[in-house]
Short mmCIF file of C-alpha atoms and ligand atoms in Angstrom, two decimals:
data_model
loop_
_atom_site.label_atom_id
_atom_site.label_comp_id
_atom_site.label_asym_id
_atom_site.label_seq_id
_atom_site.Cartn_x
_atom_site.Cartn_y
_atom_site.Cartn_z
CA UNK A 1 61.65 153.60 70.01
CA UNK A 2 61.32 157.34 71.57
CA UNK A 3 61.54 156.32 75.61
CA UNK A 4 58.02 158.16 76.91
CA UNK A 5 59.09 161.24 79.61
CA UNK A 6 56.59 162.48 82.35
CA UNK A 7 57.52 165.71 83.63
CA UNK A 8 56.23 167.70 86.74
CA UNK A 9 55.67 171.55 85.96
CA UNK A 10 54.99 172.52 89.21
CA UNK A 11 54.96 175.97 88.40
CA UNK A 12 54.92 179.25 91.50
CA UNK A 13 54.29 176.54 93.70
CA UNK A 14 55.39 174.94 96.59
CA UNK A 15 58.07 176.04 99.58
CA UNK A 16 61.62 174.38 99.85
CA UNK A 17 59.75 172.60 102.73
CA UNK A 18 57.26 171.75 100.82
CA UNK A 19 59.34 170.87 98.01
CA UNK A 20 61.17 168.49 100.03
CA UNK A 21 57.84 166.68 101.72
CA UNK A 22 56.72 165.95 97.82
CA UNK A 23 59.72 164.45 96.46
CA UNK A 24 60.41 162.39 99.79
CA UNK A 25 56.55 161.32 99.01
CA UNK A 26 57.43 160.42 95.48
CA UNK A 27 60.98 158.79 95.40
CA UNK A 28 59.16 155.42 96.42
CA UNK A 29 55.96 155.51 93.83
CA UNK A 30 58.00 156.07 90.96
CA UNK A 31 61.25 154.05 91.53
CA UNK A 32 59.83 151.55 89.01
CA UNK A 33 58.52 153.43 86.40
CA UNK A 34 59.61 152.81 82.87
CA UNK A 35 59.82 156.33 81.43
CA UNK A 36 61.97 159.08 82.29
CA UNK A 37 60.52 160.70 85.24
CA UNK A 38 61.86 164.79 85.60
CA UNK A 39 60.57 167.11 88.13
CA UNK A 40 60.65 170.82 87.24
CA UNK A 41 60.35 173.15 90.54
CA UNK A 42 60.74 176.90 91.12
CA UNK A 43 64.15 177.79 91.26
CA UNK A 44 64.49 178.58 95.29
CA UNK A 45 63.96 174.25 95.36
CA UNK A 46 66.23 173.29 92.90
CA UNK A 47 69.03 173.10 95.84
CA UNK A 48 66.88 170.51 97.85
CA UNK A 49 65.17 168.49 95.53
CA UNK A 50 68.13 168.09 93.70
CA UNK A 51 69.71 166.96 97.03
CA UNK A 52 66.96 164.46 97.46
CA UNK A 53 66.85 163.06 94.30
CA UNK A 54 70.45 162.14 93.85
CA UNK A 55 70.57 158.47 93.15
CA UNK A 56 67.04 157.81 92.22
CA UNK A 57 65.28 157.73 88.40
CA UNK A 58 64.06 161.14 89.14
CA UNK A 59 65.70 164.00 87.03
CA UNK A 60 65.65 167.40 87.96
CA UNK A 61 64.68 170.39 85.37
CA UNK A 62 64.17 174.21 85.47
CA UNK A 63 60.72 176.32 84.58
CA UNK A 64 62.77 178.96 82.55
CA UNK A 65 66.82 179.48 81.57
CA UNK A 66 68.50 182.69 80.72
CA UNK A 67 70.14 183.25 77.30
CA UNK A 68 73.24 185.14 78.64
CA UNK A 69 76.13 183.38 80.31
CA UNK A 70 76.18 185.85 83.22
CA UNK A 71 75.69 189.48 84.06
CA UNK A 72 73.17 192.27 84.32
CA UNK A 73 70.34 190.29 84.10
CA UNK A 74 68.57 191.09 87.33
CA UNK A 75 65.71 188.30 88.22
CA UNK A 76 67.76 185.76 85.49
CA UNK A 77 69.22 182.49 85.84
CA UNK A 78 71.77 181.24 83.44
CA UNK A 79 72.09 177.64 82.10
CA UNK A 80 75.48 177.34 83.52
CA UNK A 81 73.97 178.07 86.77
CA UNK A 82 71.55 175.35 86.51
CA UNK A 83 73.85 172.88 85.36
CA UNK A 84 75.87 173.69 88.58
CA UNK A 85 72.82 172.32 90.73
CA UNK A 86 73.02 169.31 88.73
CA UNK A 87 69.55 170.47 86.41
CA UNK A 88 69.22 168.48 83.30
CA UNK A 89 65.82 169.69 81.82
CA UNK A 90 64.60 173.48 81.38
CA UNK A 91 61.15 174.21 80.42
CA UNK A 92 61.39 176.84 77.70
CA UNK A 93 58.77 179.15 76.67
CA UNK A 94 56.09 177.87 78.22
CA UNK A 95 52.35 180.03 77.46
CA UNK A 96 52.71 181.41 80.70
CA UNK A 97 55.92 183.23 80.13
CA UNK A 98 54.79 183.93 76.68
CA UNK A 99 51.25 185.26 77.96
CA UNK A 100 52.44 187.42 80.74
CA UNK A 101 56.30 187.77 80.12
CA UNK A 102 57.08 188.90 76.84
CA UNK A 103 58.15 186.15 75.78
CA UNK A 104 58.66 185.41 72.23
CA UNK A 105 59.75 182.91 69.20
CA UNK A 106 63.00 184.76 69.17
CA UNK A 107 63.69 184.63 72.38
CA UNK A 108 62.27 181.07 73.48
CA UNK A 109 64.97 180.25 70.82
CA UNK A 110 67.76 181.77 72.72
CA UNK A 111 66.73 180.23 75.70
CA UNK A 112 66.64 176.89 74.14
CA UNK A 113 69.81 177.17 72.44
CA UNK A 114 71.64 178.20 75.73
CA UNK A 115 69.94 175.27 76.84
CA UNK A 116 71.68 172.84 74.43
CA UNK A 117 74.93 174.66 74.30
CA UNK A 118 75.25 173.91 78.55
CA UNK A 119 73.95 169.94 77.83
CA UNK A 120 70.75 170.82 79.17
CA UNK A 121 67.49 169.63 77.46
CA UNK A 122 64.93 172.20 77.07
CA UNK A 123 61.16 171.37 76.89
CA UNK A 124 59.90 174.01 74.54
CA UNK A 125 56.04 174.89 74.71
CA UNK A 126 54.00 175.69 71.96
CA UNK A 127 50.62 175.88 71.27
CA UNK A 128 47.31 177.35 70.32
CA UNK A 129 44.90 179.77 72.09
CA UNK A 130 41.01 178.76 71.99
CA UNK A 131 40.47 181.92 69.36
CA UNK A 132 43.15 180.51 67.07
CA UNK A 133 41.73 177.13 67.30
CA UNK A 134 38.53 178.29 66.60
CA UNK A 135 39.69 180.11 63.50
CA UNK A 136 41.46 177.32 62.33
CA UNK A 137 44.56 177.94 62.79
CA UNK A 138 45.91 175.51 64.93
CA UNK A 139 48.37 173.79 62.65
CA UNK A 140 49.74 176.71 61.17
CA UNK A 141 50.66 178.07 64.99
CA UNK A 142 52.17 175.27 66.20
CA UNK A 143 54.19 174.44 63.32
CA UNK A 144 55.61 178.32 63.10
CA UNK A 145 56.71 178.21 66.79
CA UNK A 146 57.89 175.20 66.12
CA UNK A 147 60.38 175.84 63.38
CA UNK A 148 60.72 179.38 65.43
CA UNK A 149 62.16 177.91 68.53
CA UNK A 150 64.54 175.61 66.41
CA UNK A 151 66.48 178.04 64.39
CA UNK A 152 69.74 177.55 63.86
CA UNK A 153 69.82 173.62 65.60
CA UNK A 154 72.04 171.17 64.65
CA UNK A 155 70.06 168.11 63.71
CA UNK A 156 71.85 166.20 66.64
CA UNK A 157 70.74 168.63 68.52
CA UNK A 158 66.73 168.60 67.93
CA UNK A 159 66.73 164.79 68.03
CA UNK A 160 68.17 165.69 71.94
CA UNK A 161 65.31 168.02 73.07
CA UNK A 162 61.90 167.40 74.10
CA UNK A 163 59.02 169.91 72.63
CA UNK A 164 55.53 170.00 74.48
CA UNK A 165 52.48 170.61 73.14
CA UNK A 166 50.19 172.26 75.44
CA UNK A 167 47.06 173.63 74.35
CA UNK A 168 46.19 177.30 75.54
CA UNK A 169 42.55 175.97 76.37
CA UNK A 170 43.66 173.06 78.03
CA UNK A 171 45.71 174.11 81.33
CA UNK A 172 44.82 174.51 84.23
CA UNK A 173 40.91 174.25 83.13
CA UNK A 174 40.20 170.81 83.40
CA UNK A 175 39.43 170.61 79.54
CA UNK A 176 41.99 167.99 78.03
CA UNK A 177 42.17 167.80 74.04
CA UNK A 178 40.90 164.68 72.94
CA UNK A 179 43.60 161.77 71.93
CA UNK A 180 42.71 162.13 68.75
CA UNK A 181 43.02 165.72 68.51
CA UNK A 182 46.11 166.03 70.89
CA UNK A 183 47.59 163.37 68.85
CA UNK A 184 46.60 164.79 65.33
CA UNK A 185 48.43 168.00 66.36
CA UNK A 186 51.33 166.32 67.68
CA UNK A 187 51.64 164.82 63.98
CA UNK A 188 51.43 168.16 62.57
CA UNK A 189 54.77 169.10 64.83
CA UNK A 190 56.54 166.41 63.90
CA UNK A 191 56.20 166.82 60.31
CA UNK A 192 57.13 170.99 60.55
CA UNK A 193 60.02 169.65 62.05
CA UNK A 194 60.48 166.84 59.43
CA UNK A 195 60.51 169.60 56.75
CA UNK A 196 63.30 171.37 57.77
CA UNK A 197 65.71 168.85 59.62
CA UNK A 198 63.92 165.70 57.72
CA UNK A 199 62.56 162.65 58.14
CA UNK A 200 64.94 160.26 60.32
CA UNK A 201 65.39 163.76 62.69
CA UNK A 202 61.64 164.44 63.20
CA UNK A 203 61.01 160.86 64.28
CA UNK A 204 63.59 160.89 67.28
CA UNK A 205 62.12 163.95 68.40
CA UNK A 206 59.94 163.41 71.87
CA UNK A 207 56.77 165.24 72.22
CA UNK A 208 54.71 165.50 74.88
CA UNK A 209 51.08 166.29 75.27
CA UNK A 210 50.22 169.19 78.42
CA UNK A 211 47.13 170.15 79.60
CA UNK A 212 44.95 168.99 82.47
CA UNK A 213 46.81 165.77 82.06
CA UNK A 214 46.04 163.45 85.28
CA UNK A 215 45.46 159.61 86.40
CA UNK A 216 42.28 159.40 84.76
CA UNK A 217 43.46 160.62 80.80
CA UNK A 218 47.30 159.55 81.25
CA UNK A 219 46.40 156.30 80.00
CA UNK A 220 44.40 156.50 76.95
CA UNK A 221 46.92 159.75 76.08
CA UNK A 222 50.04 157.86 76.33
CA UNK A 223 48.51 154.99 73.84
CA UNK A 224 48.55 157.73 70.84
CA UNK A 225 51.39 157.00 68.27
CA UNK A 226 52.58 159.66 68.54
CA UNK A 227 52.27 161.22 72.28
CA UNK A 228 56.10 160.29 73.78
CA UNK A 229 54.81 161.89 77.28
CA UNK A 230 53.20 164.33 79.05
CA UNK A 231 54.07 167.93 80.90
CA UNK A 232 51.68 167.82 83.70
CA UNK A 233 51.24 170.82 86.24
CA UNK A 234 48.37 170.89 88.81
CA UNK A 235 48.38 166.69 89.01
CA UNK A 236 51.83 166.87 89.66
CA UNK A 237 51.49 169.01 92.92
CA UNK A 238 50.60 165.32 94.55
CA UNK A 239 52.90 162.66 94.56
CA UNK A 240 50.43 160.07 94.40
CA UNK A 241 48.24 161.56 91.39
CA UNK A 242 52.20 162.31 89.50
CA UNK A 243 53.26 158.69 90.27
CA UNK A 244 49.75 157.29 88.51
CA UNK A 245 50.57 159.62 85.59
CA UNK A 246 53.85 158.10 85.79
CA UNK A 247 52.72 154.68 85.88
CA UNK A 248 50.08 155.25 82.97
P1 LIG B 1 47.79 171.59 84.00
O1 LIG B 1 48.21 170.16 84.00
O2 LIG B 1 47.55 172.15 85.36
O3 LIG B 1 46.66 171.84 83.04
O4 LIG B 1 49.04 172.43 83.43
C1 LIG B 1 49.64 172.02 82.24
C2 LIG B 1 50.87 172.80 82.06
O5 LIG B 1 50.83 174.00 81.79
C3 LIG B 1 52.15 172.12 82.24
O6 LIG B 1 53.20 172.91 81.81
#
């Protein structure tokens, strides 16, 4: 029922040429895939990938969005902005802003709400540190930034977004959750969510697992209940390890 959706984070990485020689790479591997396919590059690409891309399966989103429409925001990009360069997705508080840019609850849900409001999907992050899992306090984390980043959504508008769950632990270090855990966790979301926009809501909701997702996991990841996708970042820095992800 909820249509899986692989998405590239590809993070400070990667020049426009570059950009260019990985999406030329991957236009072929992935022009059969069955799920949504979205690659998410640093903002100086977003002119030529998007170029690229136009009139293939392969959707274009943002790493960040500003909350502002315009003005003295120095270093900010606004979601009208975005949607200009044809952007459809925007990665929204991801533990990388949060860790090293101040980001917050508060202001991952202005971001994600500016999102919405210019018919762009955000991806909003959330997730635990190793410490908090280790205390226990994994469910009670995820579900707060959960509810957090949703405040003050329309119910038509949560069943529209996308919400990744990405383990602290688990990026960049080679250390995937197991299925069962990345999955329990996942359920734990989707029920915060079910108790405050209900039931019918929660289940429309798409949420993906992130975190040292590649080839060899994608598989046995994407057969979890309730897994709708993944938000990959160092496997999808090569076209042919994204498009086997893709093809899980
Ligand atoms: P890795 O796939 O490199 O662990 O990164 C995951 C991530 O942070 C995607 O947003």
């Amino acid at each position: 029922m909820r249509k899986p959706i692989i998405a590239g984070n590809w993070k400070m990485n990667k020049t426009p040429e570059e950009a260019k020689e990985l999406v030329a790479a991957l236009i072929p591997l992935v022009k059969d895939a069955a799920c949504d396919v979205v690659v998410c590059p640093p903002f100086v690409d977003l002119c030529c990938v998007g170029n690229l891309i136009e009139g293939t399966n392969i959707r274009l989103g943002a790493q960040n969005v500003h909350w502002a429409e315009k003005g003295a925001f120095t270093g900010e990009i606004s979601a009208e902005m975005l949607k200009a360069r044809g952007v459809e997705f925007a990665i929204v508080g991801h533990s990388e802003r949060r860790q090293y840019f101040g980001e917050t609850d508060e202001t991952v849900n202005k971001r994600a709400l500016a999102a919405l409001n210019a018919g762009i999907t955000p991806i909003i992050c959330v997730g635990e540190s190793l410490e908090q899992r280790e205390s226990g306090v994994t469910d009670a984390i995820v579900s707060s930034q959960t509810v957090a980043a949703l405040n003050g959504m329309t119910n038509a508008q949560v069943e529209s977004l996308v919400i990744a769950y990405e383990p602290i632990w688990a990026i960049g270090t080679g250390k995937t959750a197991t299925k069962e855990d990345a999955n329990a966790t996942i359920g734990v979301i989707r029920r915060a969510i079910a108790g405050v926009f209900g039931e019918e809501t929660a289940e429309k909701v798409r949420i993906q697992y992130g975190g040292s997702m590649n080839p060899k996991n994608a598989g046995e990841l994407m057969a979890m209940p309730e897994i709708d996708g993944g938000l990959i970042g160092g496997a999808s820095l090569k076209a042919d390890d994204f498009s086997k992800v893709v093809h899980f």
